[in-house]
C-alpha atoms as a printed R data frame, in Angstrom:
    type eleno elety resid chain resno       x       y       z
1   ATOM     1    CA   GLU     A     1   0.549  15.586   5.178
2   ATOM     2    CA   ARG     A     2   1.680  12.147   3.992
3   ATOM     3    CA   ILE     A     3   0.272  12.859   0.533
4   ATOM     4    CA   GLU     A     4   1.732  16.352   0.356
5   ATOM     5    CA   HIS     A     5   5.203  15.782   1.778
6   ATOM     6    CA   SER     A     6   6.164  12.134   1.314
7   ATOM     7    CA   ARG     A     7   3.993  10.939  -1.614
8   ATOM     8    CA   THR     A     8   3.255   7.842   0.481
9   ATOM     9    CA   PRO     A     9   0.070   6.099  -0.721
10  ATOM    10    CA   VAL     A    10  -2.893   6.780   1.545
11  ATOM    11    CA   ALA     A    11  -6.177   4.903   1.394
12  ATOM    12    CA   MET     A    12  -9.147   7.255   1.686
13  ATOM    13    CA   ASP     A    13 -11.013   4.833   3.965
14  ATOM    14    CA   THR     A    14  -8.057   5.114   6.370
15  ATOM    15    CA   VAL     A    15  -8.339   8.902   6.324
16  ATOM    16    CA   LYS     A    16 -12.091   8.599   6.867
17  ATOM    17    CA   ARG     A    17 -11.628   6.329   9.913
18  ATOM    18    CA   LEU     A    18  -9.090   8.746  11.436
19  ATOM    19    CA   TYR     A    19 -11.480  11.626  10.768
20  ATOM    20    CA   GLU     A    20 -14.364   9.787  12.469
21  ATOM    21    CA   ARG     A    21 -12.156   8.973  15.477
22  ATOM    22    CA   LEU     A    22 -11.133  12.626  15.758
23  ATOM    23    CA   HIS     A    23 -14.761  13.776  15.452
24  ATOM    24    CA   LEU     A    24 -15.842  11.408  18.219
25  ATOM    25    CA   ALA     A    25 -12.969  12.479  20.490
26  ATOM    26    CA   VAL     A    26 -13.747  16.182  20.041
27  ATOM    27    CA   ARG     A    27 -17.464  15.613  20.665
28  ATOM    28    CA   ARG     A    28 -16.721  13.706  23.872
29  ATOM    29    CA   MET     A    29 -14.376  16.476  24.997
30  ATOM    30    CA   LEU     A    30 -17.047  19.141  24.415
31  ATOM    31    CA   VAL     A    31 -19.678  17.127  26.293
32  ATOM    32    CA   ALA     A    32 -17.250  16.731  29.161
33  ATOM    33    CA   LEU     A    33 -16.717  20.473  29.064
34  ATOM    34    CA   GLY     A    34 -20.466  20.931  29.449
35  ATOM    35    CA   ASP     A    35 -20.532  18.506  32.360
36  ATOM    36    CA   LEU     A    36 -18.036  20.799  34.076
37  ATOM    37    CA   GLY     A    37 -20.498  23.654  33.682
38  ATOM    38    CA   ASP     A    38 -18.723  25.523  30.903
39  ATOM    39    CA   ALA     A    39 -21.294  27.703  29.127
40  ATOM    40    CA   ARG     A    40 -19.371  27.542  25.857
41  ATOM    41    CA   CYS     A    41 -20.299  23.888  25.326
42  ATOM    42    CA   ASP     A    42 -23.520  24.381  23.342
43  ATOM    43    CA   ALA     A    43 -22.008  26.923  20.950
44  ATOM    44    CA   LEU     A    44 -18.943  24.745  20.390
45  ATOM    45    CA   LEU     A    45 -21.095  21.686  19.662
46  ATOM    46    CA   LYS     A    46 -23.019  23.688  17.073
47  ATOM    47    CA   ASP     A    47 -19.740  24.779  15.499
48  ATOM    48    CA   LEU     A    48 -18.614  21.147  15.429
49  ATOM    49    CA   GLN     A    49 -21.794  20.066  13.652
50  ATOM    50    CA   ARG     A    50 -21.381  22.810  11.059
51  ATOM    51    CA   PHE     A    51 -17.808  21.673  10.501
52  ATOM    52    CA   VAL     A    52 -18.888  18.028  10.141
53  ATOM    53    CA   LYS     A    53 -21.623  19.014   7.680
54  ATOM    54    CA   GLN     A    54 -19.062  20.763   5.485
55  ATOM    55    CA   THR     A    55 -16.324  18.128   5.649
56  ATOM    56    CA   THR     A    56 -18.226  14.819   5.510
57  ATOM    57    CA   PRO     A    57 -18.999  15.152   1.761
58  ATOM    58    CA   LEU     A    58 -15.215  15.144   1.095
59  ATOM    59    CA   PHE     A    59 -15.257  11.413   1.818
60  ATOM    60    CA   GLU     A    60 -18.157  10.762  -0.544
61  ATOM    61    CA   PRO     A    61 -17.282  12.836  -3.608
62  ATOM    62    CA   GLY     A    62 -20.043  13.403  -6.104
63  ATOM    63    CA   LEU     A    63 -19.032  13.889  -9.698
64  ATOM    64    CA   SER     A    64 -20.774  16.714 -11.503
65  ATOM    65    CA   ILE     A    65 -20.959  15.092 -14.922
66  ATOM    66    CA   PRO     A    66 -23.376  16.465 -17.512
67  ATOM    67    CA   SER     A    67 -25.905  14.095 -19.033
68  ATOM    68    CA   HIS     A    68 -24.340  12.271 -21.981
69  ATOM    69    CA   PRO     A    69 -24.723   9.108 -24.078
70  ATOM    70    CA   THR     A    70 -22.851   5.882 -23.452
71  ATOM    71    CA   LEU     A    71 -21.141   6.001 -26.871
72  ATOM    72    CA   LEU     A    72 -19.847   9.030 -28.771
73  ATOM    73    CA   ASP     A    73 -18.146   9.073 -32.162
74  ATOM    74    CA   LEU     A    74 -14.875  11.037 -32.212
75  ATOM    75    CA   ALA     A    75 -16.461  13.347 -34.757
76  ATOM    76    CA   GLU     A    76 -19.072  14.310 -32.160
77  ATOM    77    CA   ILE     A    77 -16.583  15.099 -29.383
78  ATOM    78    CA   HIS     A    78 -15.404  18.585 -28.476
79  ATOM    79    CA   GLY     A    79 -12.825  19.902 -26.026
80  ATOM    80    CA   ASP     A    80 -15.394  20.735 -23.340
81  ATOM    81    CA   MET     A    81 -16.425  17.071 -22.971
82  ATOM    82    CA   THR     A    82 -13.442  15.946 -20.866
83  ATOM    83    CA   ALA     A    83 -15.724  15.324 -17.854
84  ATOM    84    CA   PHE     A    84 -17.131  12.225 -19.555
85  ATOM    85    CA   VAL     A    85 -14.759  11.283 -22.417
86  ATOM    86    CA   GLY     A    86 -11.447  12.084 -20.712
87  ATOM    87    CA   GLN     A    87  -8.589  14.321 -21.809
88  ATOM    88    CA   LYS     A    88  -7.066  11.852 -24.260
89  ATOM    89    CA   ALA     A    89 -10.172  11.489 -26.413
90  ATOM    90    CA   ALA     A    90 -11.031  15.193 -26.179
91  ATOM    91    CA   HIS     A    91  -7.534  16.207 -27.276
92  ATOM    92    CA   LEU     A    92  -7.600  13.812 -30.224
93  ATOM    93    CA   ALA     A    93 -10.965  15.181 -31.307
94  ATOM    94    CA   VAL     A    94  -9.712  18.776 -31.067
95  ATOM    95    CA   ILE     A    95  -6.777  17.872 -33.303
96  ATOM    96    CA   GLY     A    96  -9.295  16.923 -35.962
97  ATOM    97    CA   HIS     A    97 -11.883  19.681 -35.388
98  ATOM    98    CA   THR     A    98  -9.638  22.670 -34.663
99  ATOM    99    CA   LEU     A    99  -6.356  21.918 -36.393
100 ATOM   100    CA   GLY     A   100  -7.894  20.050 -39.313
101 ATOM   101    CA   LEU     A   101  -5.317  17.283 -39.046
102 ATOM   102    CA   PRO     A   102  -6.244  13.702 -39.943
103 ATOM   103    CA   VAL     A   103  -7.295  11.517 -37.012
104 ATOM   104    CA   PRO     A   104  -8.373   7.891 -37.159
105 ATOM   105    CA   ASP     A   105 -12.007   6.863 -37.043
106 ATOM   106    CA   GLY     A   106 -13.077   5.976 -33.555
107 ATOM   107    CA   PHE     A   107 -15.574   6.239 -30.768
108 ATOM   108    CA   VAL     A   108 -15.559   6.503 -26.992
109 ATOM   109    CA   LEU     A   109 -17.438   4.417 -24.490
110 ATOM   110    CA   THR     A   110 -18.022   7.198 -22.006
111 ATOM   111    CA   ALA     A   111 -18.071   7.558 -18.225
112 ATOM   112    CA   LYS     A   112 -21.775   6.751 -18.389
113 ATOM   113    CA   ALA     A   113 -21.014   3.428 -20.093
114 ATOM   114    CA   PHE     A   114 -18.504   2.670 -17.341
115 ATOM   115    CA   ASP     A   115 -21.028   3.524 -14.643
116 ATOM   116    CA   ARG     A   116 -23.683   1.347 -16.297
117 ATOM   117    CA   PHE     A   117 -21.284  -1.572 -16.622
118 ATOM   118    CA   MET     A   118 -20.198  -1.300 -13.007
119 ATOM   119    CA   THR     A   119 -23.573  -0.731 -11.365
120 ATOM   120    CA   GLU     A   120 -25.578  -3.224 -13.412
121 ATOM   121    CA   ASN     A   121 -23.079  -5.916 -12.452
122 ATOM   122    CA   GLU     A   122 -23.087  -4.740  -8.798
123 ATOM   123    CA   LEU     A   123 -19.329  -4.295  -8.910
124 ATOM   124    CA   PRO     A   124 -18.735  -1.101  -6.851
125 ATOM   125    CA   GLY     A   125 -19.769  -2.674  -3.538
126 ATOM   126    CA   MET     A   126 -17.707  -5.791  -4.164
127 ATOM   127    CA   ILE     A   127 -14.644  -3.731  -5.145
128 ATOM   128    CA   GLU     A   128 -15.035  -1.554  -2.054
129 ATOM   129    CA   ALA     A   129 -15.217  -4.707   0.081
130 ATOM   130    CA   TYR     A   130 -12.038  -6.113  -1.466
131 ATOM   131    CA   LEU     A   131 -10.095  -2.897  -0.959
132 ATOM   132    CA   HIS     A   132 -11.463  -1.930   2.458
133 ATOM   133    CA   GLY     A   133  -8.693  -1.611   5.009
134 ATOM   134    CA   ILE     A   134  -6.090  -3.094   2.674
135 ATOM   135    CA   SER     A   135  -2.550  -1.804   3.087
136 ATOM   136    CA   VAL     A   136  -1.114  -0.299  -0.085
137 ATOM   137    CA   ASP     A   137   2.379  -0.458   1.400
138 ATOM   138    CA   ARG     A   138   2.575  -4.274   1.237
139 ATOM   139    CA   GLU     A   139   2.551  -5.953  -2.158
140 ATOM   140    CA   GLY     A   140   1.065  -9.374  -1.401
141 ATOM   141    CA   PRO     A   141  -2.443  -8.621  -0.054
142 ATOM   142    CA   LEU     A   142  -3.144  -5.764  -2.480
143 ATOM   143    CA   ASP     A   143  -1.951  -7.742  -5.501
144 ATOM   144    CA   ASP     A   144  -4.160 -10.688  -4.545
145 ATOM   145    CA   ARG     A   145  -7.209  -8.477  -4.049
146 ATOM   146    CA   CYS     A   146  -6.597  -6.723  -7.373
147 ATOM   147    CA   GLU     A   147  -6.505 -10.064  -9.162
148 ATOM   148    CA   SER     A   148  -9.876 -10.917  -7.612
149 ATOM   149    CA   ILE     A   149 -11.298  -7.577  -8.816
150 ATOM   150    CA   ARG     A   150  -9.879  -8.184 -12.282
151 ATOM   151    CA   ARG     A   151 -11.601 -11.579 -12.423
152 ATOM   152    CA   LEU     A   152 -14.938 -10.016 -11.399
153 ATOM   153    CA   ILE     A   153 -14.708  -7.426 -14.166
154 ATOM   154    CA   LEU     A   154 -13.670  -9.819 -16.913
155 ATOM   155    CA   GLN     A   155 -16.517 -12.203 -16.045
156 ATOM   156    CA   ALA     A   156 -19.175  -9.470 -15.987
157 ATOM   157    CA   PRO     A   157 -21.359  -8.981 -19.089
158 ATOM   158    CA   VAL     A   158 -21.491  -5.677 -20.926
159 ATOM   159    CA   PRO     A   159 -25.082  -4.256 -20.864
160 ATOM   160    CA   ASP     A   160 -27.021  -5.335 -23.933
161 ATOM   161    CA   ASP     A   161 -27.629  -1.858 -25.383
162 ATOM   162    CA   ILE     A   162 -23.937  -0.915 -25.061
163 ATOM   163    CA   GLU     A   163 -22.907  -4.191 -26.682
164 ATOM   164    CA   ALA     A   164 -25.370  -3.526 -29.526
165 ATOM   165    CA   ALA     A   165 -24.046   0.010 -30.066
166 ATOM   166    CA   VAL     A   166 -20.436  -1.202 -30.202
167 ATOM   167    CA   THR     A   167 -21.330  -4.055 -32.567
168 ATOM   168    CA   THR     A   168 -23.135  -1.636 -34.895
169 ATOM   169    CA   ALA     A   169 -20.159   0.753 -34.959
170 ATOM   170    CA   VAL     A   170 -17.517  -1.860 -35.737
171 ATOM   171    CA   LYS     A   171 -19.693  -3.580 -38.341
172 ATOM   172    CA   ARG     A   172 -20.052  -0.224 -40.086
173 ATOM   173    CA   TRP     A   173 -16.261   0.098 -40.222
174 ATOM   174    CA   CYS     A   174 -15.970  -3.353 -41.777
175 ATOM   175    CA   ARG     A   175 -18.715  -2.594 -44.282
176 ATOM   176    CA   ASP     A   176 -17.195   0.753 -45.289
177 ATOM   177    CA   ARG     A   177 -13.748  -0.752 -45.803
178 ATOM   178    CA   GLN     A   178 -14.974  -4.070 -47.170
179 ATOM   179    CA   ALA     A   179 -12.230  -5.736 -45.160
180 ATOM   180    CA   ALA     A   180 -11.427  -6.982 -41.683
181 ATOM   181    CA   VAL     A   181 -10.729  -4.188 -39.217
182 ATOM   182    CA   PHE     A   182  -8.241  -4.259 -36.357
183 ATOM   183    CA   THR     A   183  -8.566  -1.701 -33.612
184 ATOM   184    CA   ALA     A   184  -6.707  -0.056 -30.758
185 ATOM   185    CA   VAL     A   185  -8.577  -0.068 -27.430
186 ATOM   186    CA   ARG     A   186  -7.199   2.557 -25.063
187 ATOM   187    CA   SER     A   187  -7.979   4.149 -21.744
188 ATOM   188    CA   THR     A   188  -9.143   7.768 -21.694
189 ATOM   189    CA   ALA     A   189 -10.096   7.905 -18.028
190 ATOM   190    CA   VAL     A   190 -11.460  11.088 -16.501
191 ATOM   191    CA   GLY     A   191  -8.450  12.739 -14.835
192 ATOM   192    CA   GLU     A   192  -5.904  10.893 -17.005
193 ATOM   193    CA   ASP     A   193  -3.356  13.025 -18.899
194 ATOM   194    CA   THR     A   194  -3.997  16.022 -16.615
195 ATOM   195    CA   GLU     A   195  -1.624  17.302 -13.906
196 ATOM   196    CA   ILE     A   196  -2.000  13.776 -12.526
197 ATOM   197    CA   SER     A   197  -1.050  11.876 -15.655
198 ATOM   198    CA   PHE     A   198  -1.553   8.215 -14.684
199 ATOM   199    CA   ALA     A   199   1.234   7.612 -17.205
200 ATOM   200    CA   GLY     A   200   1.609   3.908 -17.970
201 ATOM   201    CA   GLN     A   201  -0.976   2.863 -15.376
202 ATOM   202    CA   PHE     A   202  -3.832   1.790 -17.649
203 ATOM   203    CA   ALA     A   203  -4.000  -0.762 -20.433
204 ATOM   204    CA   THR     A   204  -3.734  -0.199 -24.188
205 ATOM   205    CA   LEU     A   205  -4.534  -3.133 -26.478
206 ATOM   206    CA   LEU     A   206  -3.494  -3.038 -30.115
207 ATOM   207    CA   ASN     A   207  -4.506  -5.021 -33.227
208 ATOM   208    CA   VAL     A   208  -7.766  -6.084 -31.583
209 ATOM   209    CA   PRO     A   209 -10.152  -7.811 -34.040
210 ATOM   210    CA   THR     A   210 -13.691  -6.492 -34.031
211 ATOM   211    CA   ALA     A   211 -14.989  -9.711 -32.470
212 ATOM   212    CA   SER     A   212 -12.794  -9.066 -29.426
213 ATOM   213    CA   VAL     A   213 -13.488  -5.373 -28.833
214 ATOM   214    CA   LEU     A   214 -15.861  -5.903 -25.909
215 ATOM   215    CA   ALA     A   215 -13.414  -8.265 -24.200
216 ATOM   216    CA   ALA     A   216 -10.668  -5.666 -24.691
217 ATOM   217    CA   TYR     A   217 -12.992  -2.988 -23.269
218 ATOM   218    CA   LYS     A   218 -13.265  -4.985 -20.054
219 ATOM   219    CA   GLU     A   219  -9.480  -5.484 -19.975
220 ATOM   220    CA   VAL     A   220  -8.996  -1.714 -19.991
221 ATOM   221    CA   ILE     A   221 -11.600  -1.282 -17.232
222 ATOM   222    CA   ALA     A   222  -9.859  -3.986 -15.193
223 ATOM   223    CA   SER     A   223  -6.542  -2.131 -15.537
224 ATOM   224    CA   LYS     A   224  -8.065   0.679 -13.468
225 ATOM   225    CA   TYR     A   225  -7.848  -1.718 -10.526
226 ATOM   226    CA   SER     A   226  -4.300  -2.960 -10.982
227 ATOM   227    CA   ALA     A   227  -2.154  -2.656  -7.876
228 ATOM   228    CA   GLY     A   228   0.027  -0.028  -9.564
229 ATOM   229    CA   ALA     A   229  -2.924   2.111 -10.628
230 ATOM   230    CA   ILE     A   230  -4.504   1.943  -7.176
231 ATOM   231    CA   ARG     A   231  -1.232   2.939  -5.470
232 ATOM   232    CA   TYR     A   232  -0.818   5.799  -7.938
233 ATOM   233    CA   ARG     A   233  -4.371   7.062  -7.337
234 ATOM   234    CA   MET     A   234  -3.998   6.863  -3.563
235 ATOM   235    CA   ARG     A   235  -0.652   8.646  -3.735
236 ATOM   236    CA   TYR     A   236  -2.548  11.663  -5.018
237 ATOM   237    CA   GLY     A   237  -5.421  11.279  -2.556
238 ATOM   238    CA   LEU     A   238  -8.027  10.523  -5.238
239 ATOM   239    CA   ASP     A   239 -11.189   8.552  -4.566
240 ATOM   240    CA   ASP     A   240 -12.021   5.740  -6.991
241 ATOM   241    CA   ARG     A   241 -15.230   7.550  -8.004
242 ATOM   242    CA   GLU     A   242 -13.276  10.584  -9.164
243 ATOM   243    CA   THR     A   243 -11.646   8.723 -12.057
244 ATOM   244    CA   PRO     A   244 -14.332   6.882 -14.086
245 ATOM   245    CA   MET     A   245 -12.873   4.889 -16.959
246 ATOM   246    CA   ALA     A   246 -13.879   6.028 -20.428
247 ATOM   247    CA   VAL     A   247 -12.425   3.903 -23.208
248 ATOM   248    CA   MET     A   248 -11.493   4.943 -26.751
249 ATOM   249    CA   ILE     A   249 -11.736   2.494 -29.643
């Protein structure tokens, strides 16, 4: 109700704790009903378990993302790939494929690249620990925790094979142009630029030299965990795992 009527930010772990408290209270009430000899107790407990089985996955959303590579050239992207390249990259690719309009050369580090970067550096558990129980209504604690998360991300190494793929791509640009290349590194997160726009929440870095592309990639990932972006996501009741950060270069 807070999300629907007041747009007040709500942390999903808070909702989960309230849900668990309600589940425990209802279970105790039904057991007490059985202690009083009410024959409906067993049937009601079974109904409760069926309800719990159906609702518990809501707090642990699983993304149904098709298998895909960590890096895709814009020329390879089509409009049905939004689940792993994001709306922004998919729309830009459609402009080139369907409308035949000129679009810049580029590639996307996909949702799979984001997942690899996060899991291989053991970041999800640490981020969850930093954000657990934090109030999004007060600026100080959340801002401090977000700065700690940002530091973790910027210090983490990009997996070797992803770094190699990016290096190969940008070197090809330099070779083809026979000149130094400067890039734009932009978010194209899954869920961004949809009904929930995330307008202005994520980073865009311009005039990035090729030697700094990987550092800029991590800056964009880190912007996913800015205090403003977290408040925005919670305002719409989204779990962190529902918005993996693809990045367009």
